[in-house]
Every structure is written in C-alpha cells, then in structure tokens.
XYZ file of C-alpha atoms in Angstrom:
562
model
C 165.281 45.972 150.082
C 166.063 49.314 152.344
C 167.889 47.297 155.441
C 167.979 48.009 158.869
C 171.613 49.185 158.644
C 173.337 51.760 161.003
C 172.299 54.966 159.105
C 168.684 53.732 158.718
C 168.646 52.881 162.516
C 170.116 56.223 163.309
C 167.434 58.203 161.130
C 164.943 56.675 162.771
C 166.415 57.468 166.288
C 166.603 61.749 164.952
C 162.980 61.243 163.928
C 161.730 59.463 166.806
C 163.393 61.912 168.913
C 161.778 64.880 166.892
C 158.610 63.925 167.246
C 158.557 62.502 170.822
C 161.326 63.327 172.914
C 164.177 61.903 174.224
C 162.521 59.097 176.293
C 160.512 57.460 174.005
C 163.136 57.597 172.034
C 165.343 55.683 174.340
C 163.076 52.787 173.836
C 162.951 52.950 170.609
C 166.714 52.736 170.052
C 166.803 50.055 172.301
C 164.496 48.330 169.636
C 166.406 49.289 167.062
C 169.834 48.245 168.347
C 169.010 45.248 169.665
C 165.778 43.493 168.097
C 163.231 41.970 169.603
C 162.565 42.254 172.877
C 160.118 42.171 175.915
C 159.236 44.788 177.630
C 160.988 43.890 181.131
C 164.178 43.713 178.885
C 163.675 46.597 177.369
C 163.058 48.872 180.685
C 166.398 47.328 181.983
C 168.405 48.537 178.724
C 166.717 51.507 178.471
C 167.415 52.424 181.595
C 164.159 53.562 182.744
C 161.086 52.421 184.852
C 158.916 49.759 183.708
C 155.827 52.555 183.987
C 158.029 54.570 181.831
C 158.731 52.272 179.464
C 154.944 50.789 179.111
C 154.007 54.369 178.271
C 156.414 54.651 175.716
C 155.677 51.457 174.174
C 151.774 52.367 173.923
C 152.591 55.629 172.129
C 154.925 53.678 169.906
C 152.264 51.343 169.032
C 149.629 54.115 168.641
C 151.545 55.379 165.825
C 152.058 51.920 164.186
C 156.355 52.237 165.107
C 156.431 49.235 167.125
C 154.622 45.774 166.574
C 154.488 42.922 168.949
C 153.925 38.698 168.444
C 150.583 39.108 169.946
C 151.331 36.634 172.520
C 148.548 38.054 174.893
C 146.113 38.943 172.216
C 146.373 35.639 170.916
C 146.535 33.646 174.803
C 149.826 31.425 173.540
C 151.107 31.428 176.636
C 154.351 32.966 175.418
C 156.061 36.457 176.333
C 154.917 39.338 174.838
C 157.860 40.690 172.408
C 158.565 43.863 170.761
C 159.691 45.215 167.299
C 160.676 48.286 165.712
C 158.952 49.282 162.090
C 161.708 50.696 160.328
C 159.735 51.287 157.041
C 156.677 53.008 159.148
C 158.989 55.274 160.907
C 160.565 56.489 157.453
C 157.193 57.373 155.960
C 156.937 60.139 158.499
C 159.290 61.355 156.152
C 156.759 62.039 153.435
C 154.261 63.709 155.312
C 154.748 66.754 154.177
C 154.319 65.826 150.233
C 151.202 63.934 151.691
C 149.574 66.995 153.005
C 150.446 68.776 150.042
C 148.711 65.939 148.130
C 145.516 66.158 150.639
C 145.216 70.034 149.869
C 145.501 69.704 146.253
C 142.704 66.917 145.782
C 140.440 67.815 148.211
C 139.865 70.700 150.918
C 141.221 72.209 153.906
C 139.072 70.341 155.984
C 140.236 66.823 154.437
C 143.774 68.173 155.066
C 142.684 68.711 159.001
C 141.429 65.378 159.240
C 144.949 63.933 157.777
C 147.446 66.485 160.123
C 144.980 64.987 163.178
C 145.784 61.579 162.414
C 149.163 62.157 161.572
C 149.562 63.776 165.159
C 147.623 61.254 167.243
C 147.835 58.173 165.091
C 145.250 56.023 164.849
C 141.668 57.330 165.749
C 138.193 56.979 165.177
C 135.442 58.893 164.001
C 134.045 60.773 166.802
C 137.520 61.350 168.068
C 138.742 62.542 164.846
C 135.763 64.920 164.906
C 136.366 66.013 168.507
C 139.894 66.858 167.806
C 139.366 68.918 164.187
C 136.931 71.206 166.412
C 133.603 69.910 165.775
C 132.446 68.427 169.107
C 130.280 71.560 170.278
C 130.141 72.802 166.352
C 127.298 71.111 164.616
C 128.180 72.747 161.089
C 131.768 71.662 161.678
C 131.095 68.132 162.707
C 129.247 67.903 159.389
C 132.107 69.325 157.557
C 134.497 67.073 158.623
C 132.216 63.802 158.630
C 132.271 64.713 154.801
C 135.602 65.102 154.495
C 136.661 61.795 156.325
C 133.972 60.057 153.949
C 135.824 61.707 151.078
C 139.293 60.432 152.315
C 137.718 57.156 152.426
C 136.222 57.083 149.149
C 139.325 58.348 147.476
C 141.492 55.533 149.517
C 143.518 58.212 151.429
C 142.263 56.478 154.346
C 141.804 52.780 155.646
C 140.247 50.980 158.393
C 142.732 49.679 161.230
C 142.214 46.605 163.736
C 144.446 45.440 166.672
C 145.618 42.360 164.728
C 147.382 44.877 162.388
C 149.658 45.705 165.247
C 150.648 41.984 165.245
C 153.573 41.136 163.210
C 152.658 39.469 159.762
C 155.435 36.960 160.328
C 154.398 35.428 163.872
C 150.701 35.286 162.354
C 152.199 33.268 159.349
C 154.336 31.034 161.627
C 151.031 30.513 163.757
C 149.017 29.660 160.704
C 151.813 27.476 159.144
C 152.155 25.441 162.232
C 148.535 24.939 163.111
C 147.602 23.721 159.335
C 150.863 21.450 159.828
C 149.514 19.788 162.945
C 146.322 19.125 161.019
C 148.416 17.694 157.879
C 150.048 15.450 160.634
C 146.804 14.449 162.190
C 145.221 13.538 158.985
C 148.108 11.562 157.672
C 149.440 10.040 160.840
C 152.912 10.651 159.995
C 155.171 13.807 161.126
C 157.460 13.639 158.300
C 156.312 15.838 155.632
C 157.697 16.214 151.754
C 159.321 19.462 150.808
C 156.386 20.016 148.932
C 153.981 19.977 151.627
C 156.081 22.283 153.736
C 156.133 24.951 150.909
C 152.464 24.600 150.122
C 151.447 24.728 153.918
C 153.470 28.270 154.014
C 152.209 29.573 150.592
C 148.460 28.968 152.079
C 149.744 30.535 155.445
C 151.238 33.728 153.895
C 147.950 33.998 151.791
C 145.483 33.612 154.136
C 147.057 36.043 156.570
C 147.520 38.960 153.918
C 143.871 38.506 152.410
C 142.830 38.714 156.025
C 145.040 41.924 156.699
C 143.482 43.163 153.578
C 139.575 42.976 154.793
C 140.965 44.375 158.316
C 142.024 47.352 156.116
C 139.002 47.525 153.942
C 137.122 50.879 153.993
C 133.761 49.269 154.028
C 134.436 48.505 157.924
C 133.741 51.895 158.587
C 132.109 53.273 155.833
C 128.317 51.999 155.091
C 127.143 53.008 151.405
C 123.068 53.223 151.085
C 121.690 52.909 147.687
C 119.349 55.663 146.941
C 117.099 56.221 143.528
C 115.535 59.858 143.299
C 112.750 59.373 141.446
C 111.764 63.009 140.066
C 114.671 63.340 138.326
C 114.616 62.599 134.724
C 115.613 59.546 133.612
C 118.789 59.237 130.808
C 118.410 56.666 128.234
C 116.179 54.555 129.871
C 118.270 54.184 133.228
C 117.447 55.829 136.726
C 120.247 58.138 138.049
C 121.453 56.414 141.276
C 122.961 58.233 144.048
C 124.653 56.769 147.166
C 124.292 58.352 150.869
C 127.255 57.528 153.115
C 127.264 56.552 156.704
C 130.306 56.060 159.080
C 130.678 53.487 161.851
C 131.908 54.844 165.183
C 134.073 52.065 166.277
C 136.556 51.565 163.832
C 139.811 53.263 164.295
C 141.251 54.876 160.817
C 144.670 55.564 159.724
C 146.603 57.338 156.796
C 146.869 54.857 153.731
C 150.832 55.449 152.844
C 150.128 53.272 149.794
C 147.493 55.390 147.729
C 149.757 58.364 148.241
C 152.561 56.185 147.061
C 150.720 55.630 143.820
C 149.566 59.235 143.013
C 153.486 60.029 143.611
C 154.427 57.574 141.340
C 151.924 58.786 138.761
C 153.295 62.489 139.001
C 157.075 60.709 138.623
C 155.864 59.318 135.481
C 154.074 62.302 133.973
C 157.322 64.258 134.373
C 159.026 61.228 132.949
C 157.091 61.632 129.657
C 157.612 65.398 129.511
C 161.381 64.644 129.724
C 161.316 61.952 127.171
C 158.915 63.781 124.561
C 156.990 67.041 125.509
C 154.652 68.519 127.792
C 151.610 67.459 125.526
C 152.870 63.738 126.169
C 153.039 64.592 129.952
C 149.085 65.646 129.289
C 148.248 62.656 127.777
C 150.487 60.571 130.119
C 148.235 62.049 133.124
C 144.980 61.383 131.653
C 145.691 58.056 130.930
C 146.761 57.305 134.785
C 143.795 59.078 135.845
C 141.780 56.605 133.919
C 143.846 53.830 134.578
C 143.409 54.312 138.530
C 141.315 51.715 140.233
C 140.248 51.137 144.262
C 142.609 48.388 144.014
C 145.605 49.842 142.587
C 148.667 49.532 144.815
C 152.411 50.885 144.489
C 153.508 47.183 143.864
C 151.804 46.725 140.477
C 154.059 45.928 137.553
C 151.145 47.304 135.148
C 147.611 48.732 135.329
C 144.922 46.422 135.780
C 142.697 47.316 132.943
C 143.187 48.877 129.544
C 141.624 52.133 129.015
C 140.395 53.546 125.793
C 141.117 56.512 123.866
C 137.404 57.778 124.459
C 138.195 57.502 128.383
C 141.428 59.141 127.960
C 139.952 62.316 125.740
C 137.245 62.862 128.965
C 140.244 63.504 131.682
C 141.836 66.048 129.593
C 140.964 69.459 130.122
C 139.919 71.792 127.367
C 142.970 74.394 128.832
C 145.554 71.571 127.710
C 144.195 71.385 123.998
C 146.834 73.950 122.900
C 149.686 72.115 124.604
C 148.546 69.160 122.789
C 148.854 71.100 119.704
C 151.934 72.920 120.240
C 153.420 69.347 121.070
C 153.025 67.726 117.752
C 153.282 71.186 115.220
C 149.885 70.228 113.122
C 147.382 72.321 111.891
C 145.020 74.205 114.375
C 142.181 72.073 112.541
C 143.507 69.120 113.543
C 140.690 67.066 115.743
C 141.388 66.480 119.403
C 140.774 62.855 118.872
C 143.743 62.352 116.277
C 145.797 64.593 118.636
C 145.577 62.047 121.440
C 145.601 58.789 119.202
C 148.588 60.230 117.900
C 150.357 60.993 121.225
C 148.987 57.075 122.402
C 150.849 55.940 119.506
C 153.952 58.007 120.400
C 153.601 56.663 124.063
C 153.189 52.910 123.043
C 156.236 53.044 120.786
C 154.391 52.357 117.451
C 156.109 55.188 115.709
C 159.411 53.065 115.503
C 161.281 55.547 117.464
C 161.668 54.175 121.270
C 165.223 54.678 121.529
C 166.494 54.571 125.098
C 163.297 56.027 126.738
C 161.399 52.683 126.203
C 157.392 52.269 125.613
C 155.344 53.651 128.462
C 152.115 51.888 127.038
C 151.115 48.551 125.891
C 148.663 48.560 123.528
C 145.773 46.057 123.664
C 143.115 45.318 120.422
C 143.287 46.693 117.149
C 139.919 47.759 116.400
C 138.630 49.528 119.415
C 142.345 49.662 121.410
C 143.209 49.920 124.995
C 146.082 50.831 126.372
C 148.014 49.820 129.674
C 150.774 51.433 131.385
C 154.166 49.831 131.899
C 154.429 50.905 135.312
C 157.717 48.127 136.542
C 159.385 48.714 133.191
C 158.892 52.787 133.725
C 160.118 52.603 137.170
C 163.262 50.853 136.346
C 164.273 53.343 133.702
C 163.429 56.258 136.460
C 165.907 54.425 138.857
C 168.465 53.581 136.597
C 168.138 57.231 135.663
C 168.785 58.530 138.880
C 171.628 56.435 139.285
C 173.048 57.626 136.278
C 172.520 61.814 137.237
C 173.748 61.011 140.905
C 176.936 59.637 139.209
C 177.185 62.747 136.613
C 176.795 65.142 139.523
C 179.482 63.517 141.603
C 181.941 62.583 138.670
C 180.735 64.115 135.702
C 179.437 63.167 132.062
C 182.509 60.702 131.054
C 181.766 59.010 134.317
C 178.243 58.269 133.885
C 178.843 57.364 130.379
C 181.222 54.546 131.796
C 178.760 53.346 134.419
C 176.388 52.997 131.689
C 178.213 50.815 129.541
C 179.200 48.397 132.693
C 175.687 48.227 133.520
C 174.097 47.400 130.248
C 176.518 44.600 130.097
C 176.821 41.487 132.388
C 180.565 41.721 132.317
C 183.005 43.780 130.205
C 186.295 44.369 129.508
C 188.387 47.668 129.691
C 188.836 48.082 126.070
C 184.892 47.499 125.664
C 184.138 50.422 128.002
C 186.915 52.488 126.163
C 185.456 52.052 122.932
C 181.832 52.237 124.136
C 182.155 55.067 126.389
C 184.339 57.025 123.888
C 187.131 57.943 126.251
C 190.844 56.982 126.436
C 191.839 53.705 128.042
C 193.823 55.650 130.719
C 190.831 57.927 131.681
C 188.469 55.213 131.505
C 190.668 53.211 133.906
C 190.779 56.362 136.377
C 186.845 56.652 136.416
C 186.337 52.479 136.924
C 188.827 52.930 139.980
C 186.533 56.134 140.950
C 183.393 54.042 140.219
C 184.964 51.219 142.482
C 185.843 53.557 145.472
C 182.048 54.232 145.565
C 180.909 50.775 145.525
C 179.382 51.348 142.358
C 181.626 48.578 139.726
C 183.052 45.752 140.949
C 185.681 43.267 139.743
C 185.892 39.883 138.133
C 189.352 38.417 138.013
C 189.713 36.250 134.271
C 191.651 33.088 134.949
C 195.174 33.013 133.632
C 197.161 30.878 131.149
C 195.437 27.553 129.926
C 192.570 28.181 131.849
C 191.723 31.448 129.910
C 192.547 29.601 126.276
C 190.030 27.204 127.491
C 187.276 30.015 128.181
C 187.912 30.840 124.605
C 189.704 34.014 125.529
C 192.924 35.279 123.964
C 195.969 35.401 125.892
C 196.479 39.298 125.584
C 193.222 39.925 127.008
C 192.653 41.608 130.232
C 193.085 39.954 133.620
C 189.941 41.391 135.117
C 186.007 41.688 133.954
C 184.074 44.876 135.169
C 180.099 44.557 136.129
C 177.484 46.217 138.400
C 175.509 44.659 141.189
C 172.217 46.765 140.985
C 170.958 45.869 144.071
C 174.126 46.179 145.783
C 174.533 49.596 144.066
C 171.163 50.480 145.273
C 171.450 49.522 148.747
C 174.984 51.493 148.738
C 172.892 54.554 147.668
C 170.146 53.968 149.920
C 172.687 54.189 152.849
C 173.878 57.218 151.829
C 170.594 58.916 151.173
C 169.557 57.815 154.976
C 172.903 59.746 156.440
C 171.861 62.811 154.544
C 168.383 62.693 155.655
C 169.362 61.916 159.184
C 172.167 64.884 158.984
C 169.305 67.036 158.017
C 167.163 66.451 161.021
C 170.039 66.793 163.020
C 171.244 70.332 161.306
C 167.903 71.161 161.852
C 167.713 70.392 165.458
C 170.928 72.306 166.345
C 169.890 75.438 164.304
C 166.639 75.891 166.187
C 168.721 75.234 169.827
C 171.261 77.921 168.824
C 168.140 80.538 168.517
C 166.760 79.285 171.754
C 166.540 83.245 173.337
C 165.076 84.320 170.201
C 162.235 81.928 170.097
C 161.406 81.964 173.495
C 161.018 86.100 173.117
C 159.238 85.175 170.309
C 156.522 83.219 171.688
C 156.061 85.460 174.747
C 154.978 88.269 171.994
C 153.275 85.983 169.355
C 149.665 87.061 170.604
C 150.332 90.440 170.552
C 149.589 92.819 168.061
C 152.586 93.279 165.772
C 153.993 89.796 166.631
C 157.816 89.516 165.737
C 158.321 93.158 164.644
C 158.011 93.823 168.656
C 161.202 91.985 168.905
C 164.529 93.910 169.185
C 166.416 94.076 165.910
C 169.048 91.578 166.696
C 166.478 88.844 167.577
C 164.149 89.717 164.429
C 167.299 89.343 162.350
C 168.039 85.682 164.323
C 164.555 84.545 163.524
C 164.822 85.310 160.085
C 168.119 83.574 159.376
C 166.526 80.653 161.221
C 163.575 80.640 158.851
C 165.862 80.726 155.764
C 168.278 77.783 157.025
C 165.233 75.567 158.044
C 163.584 76.660 154.863
C 166.688 75.525 152.789
C 167.091 72.339 155.219
C 163.449 71.502 154.677
C 163.771 71.616 150.769
C 166.942 69.430 151.070
C 165.044 66.897 153.103
C 162.021 66.559 150.438
C 164.302 66.452 147.670
C 166.219 63.557 149.282
C 163.156 61.595 150.345
C 161.931 61.757 146.828
C 165.398 60.349 146.016
C 164.560 57.291 148.716
C 161.123 56.826 147.087
C 162.554 56.159 143.610
C 165.359 53.836 144.642
C 163.312 52.286 147.419
C 159.318 52.184 146.944
C 158.553 52.077 143.171
C 158.559 48.594 141.859
C 160.908 46.492 139.328
C 163.656 46.075 142.216
C 166.529 44.290 140.276
C 166.095 40.529 140.667
C 162.644 40.548 142.341
C 159.163 39.672 140.800
C-alpha cells in the first residue's frame, strides 16, 4: 500500500542516518536504491571495506531493518542476500507515541524497558535487566522483571526468533518448492494444474504464517504457573485462582508494534465517535473497545472478534464519567446508568434511524440479551475518507471538498452533476475539477463521440468527459506527499542542530554543574532557547504527519483489498 517510491526511500535514509550515522546509512541507502544484494556487492557499491559493511549489516539486522533470504541458515547452497525493510524503518517514527502509551498504561519502569529495546534492538531478559540498571541492584532487577511480565501479558512485547529475520517471501517459496516436489513424486508427473499450484501456494503461505505467529508467541518466554490459595475465602463455590509468572532467559524480545497500533486505532475511533455525536458517545465507545480487546486482536481486523454485552461495557465506564453521559443525552438525573448506556449503544448501532453520513459504529447481535461488535473496517474507511476531505478543504477550500465528495461517491460523473450536487456554478466546478486533477486527486475518462455515444444511450449534447476518483492512487499520492514532508522535517531538525553546534558544545561542558544552562552567555542561552522552540514545533509537526500516515496506510479497509 505504501510502496518503495523515492520519497519513502529518502525518508528511510534520513531515519537511518539520524539513528546510526553516515556509515550505516550508506549501506542502508545501497539496499534501498538497489534492492536485494549480497554482502560483497553491497560493500563495493557503498564504497566501504567488507568488515565495515558486515558490521553495518549486523546493526541493521539487530534492529530488524534488514532481512536476508536465509541461505546460510537453511544451508541451501545459495548466496546470502539482504533486503531492507521499509515498513519496519518507518515504524521508528511512531516511537514517541508508543512511549507515551506505555507510560499511560503501565509505569516508568516499563517505559524504560521499551526505551532500551528501541535503543538496542532485540534483547534477552538478562540483557534488558542489565541495561535498565538491575545488574547489581536486586530490587531494581525484580522491578524490571515485573515490568517485562506486565508488558508481555499486555502484548506490548513479543518473542523473537532467528527465522523471523528471514524474508517471508523466501520461506514461502521454499515451502512451495518442497511441497511441489513431493506432489510431483507422488503423481509421477511434473505437469500440475493451475488449481494444484494455487493450493500448494496457499498451503505454503498458511504454514509459514502459522509458524511465524508461534515464533512470536509470548509463551515462548513467559511461563505461567497456576496457584490456588486455600486460605482465601471461596466465592460462589469457586476457588480464587492466581498465577505466578517466570521468564525464560534465552529468548530475545522486541516491541510489538501491532498492539500499539490497535490502541492508537481505538483512540481514533473514540475521537470519531465524539466528533460524530458527543463526549458521552466517546465514553461508551471507549468502554466497548476496551471490553472487546483480546489477546488475538490485531490491527488488520475488520471487526472485533466477540460480541460484548451491556453489563461488560458498563463495568468499564468509571464513575467519574457518569455526569458526561447524563449531559450528552439531556435526560433526568434519576435515569439509571444502565438505561443511559443502552441508549448510547442504540445510537452507535444506528437503531435511532439517524445514521446519516457518519454510518454505524456497532453491529448488534441478538435481541433478548444483545451483544455488540465494532465495525472496525467501515469506521476506518470513513476516517480515511474524512482525512482526504479535510486535506482538500485546507488546501483548496470548502467548495473543492464538496466537489471531491460528489465525484468520490459516484463511479463516474458528469460536470453538470458535479455542479448540481456540489451546488457551485458550472464555471467554478470546472475550475475546481482542474485543480483537483492537477493534484492527482481526480481523473477523466473521455466519452465516445457521435454514433458510439448514441449507442451508449447518451444524448448528443452531453459532455465529452466523465470525472472519477481512483482512491488507491489518491491515497498513494497523499502518502508520497506526507513521506516527503516527514523527510523534510527530519532534515530541518538536523540543520537546526548543526547551526547551533557551538552553543550545544558549550552547554555539554556545563551540564553537570550547578546552574546548568544559566552559566552560559546570554547569546548562547538565546540560541539554545530558539533551538528548543524550533525542535518542539518540528516534533509536533512530525507527530501529526505520522498520524496522517497511520490513518492513510495502516488502518484496515484499504480500497480494493480484503
């Protein structure tokens, strides 16, 4: 969906240069621009000695930025070749948001664990404890171990494996080739039907993806032991069961970006519910999403797995939010909370017959004891469409946004239809359509003339062109523009730091003294204050741009795909 265009390549080069320096960036740039290559060729094209190239490749593999075809690991007799993972590199732009979510959901120790994994890449449990300061401090080691357990139980981390550094496409190709050879031997013929080849390929994909999921499973590193405390009182005839957890020391861990993506998506859906209705609807929507969150939830889900009931939803609404629910409906203060929640659920499920352009957020299951599922894919499609409309509105104005909406809602549309539905004069509609076409947001299709036009059932006076929107292409164009913006922001931040290199060096010398920056000259203090202000503004722009990338690229419901 994102593609490896020149702007994506440029963005990855800036990210790698900022994180690892110029030498590693030369190796990464070679792979980004040339594609899959063996190590000797990378060294020659990058103009680096082979030991330096191998060290740079090790750094990139440690951080999952480069994968190989696994020829040496699988002992296939082929040359080991390497390929850069563009999507994994771009995930580093989301680190600030990931750290904020970790601090909000857990504590400072868990935040430090995630930060160390970001700095060093894949780490085993003893290595994480050592980097977090627990090597010679028993209490700190226990706190770090507890934080790792909490992160694993919350699916914020997952296990890693050497085979995960092998390209999935190569694993599928090897599995397909082996299955094909077995089938040829069994049938005694090398001629296979297209259906047989399709079945073999699907089976190979399924097996490889199942194996990779098992290799990421947290139970490879987290040992759960059941413990029943007999001294506690029994409730309703059932024993209160607790669990003890232990960690294996030989399994590396890494950050689970998909779980953080699920939480970011849920926050966007809550904000969309607030914008569509009110804050009370957002409170109920957050409770529904929290109740529907499962260990198996992934960002690509088209809807939540299990239907959740009103009681389970009400248990996740804090008492402090009850006044918000009352204010949102404007009902009597004596109304029961259960009735308020059910009323909000009916609204979110569209049972009030007032769905409108916002669509329904929930799907109701059952009647006597109803459950609700969140329509994730439908909501994400509307979020993406809303993002497109807002970007056009900011750049060209409200009329252009209306014109684009009319064209996108129709497969193909005439200028007169755009004029009537968007409520703009024909001359203005043509100008706006030309502006949208210049931005690659709409395209035209010529209508056949004379006899061909009459055979198509079109009157002779009809226009000669139809207007349409190719949404996958439009989103690709927007993504390319945002990638360019992000690369420019990173480049601008580096230049701002370079311009104030001398004041930063002076600040580093007085940083450990009492008074800190106040010991510097007034000119240096002003330069550093300007640098802080510029970096804060650029970081804010970077965060907002990365959220646009998340909405356009990562959310489910990409047009034309299942």
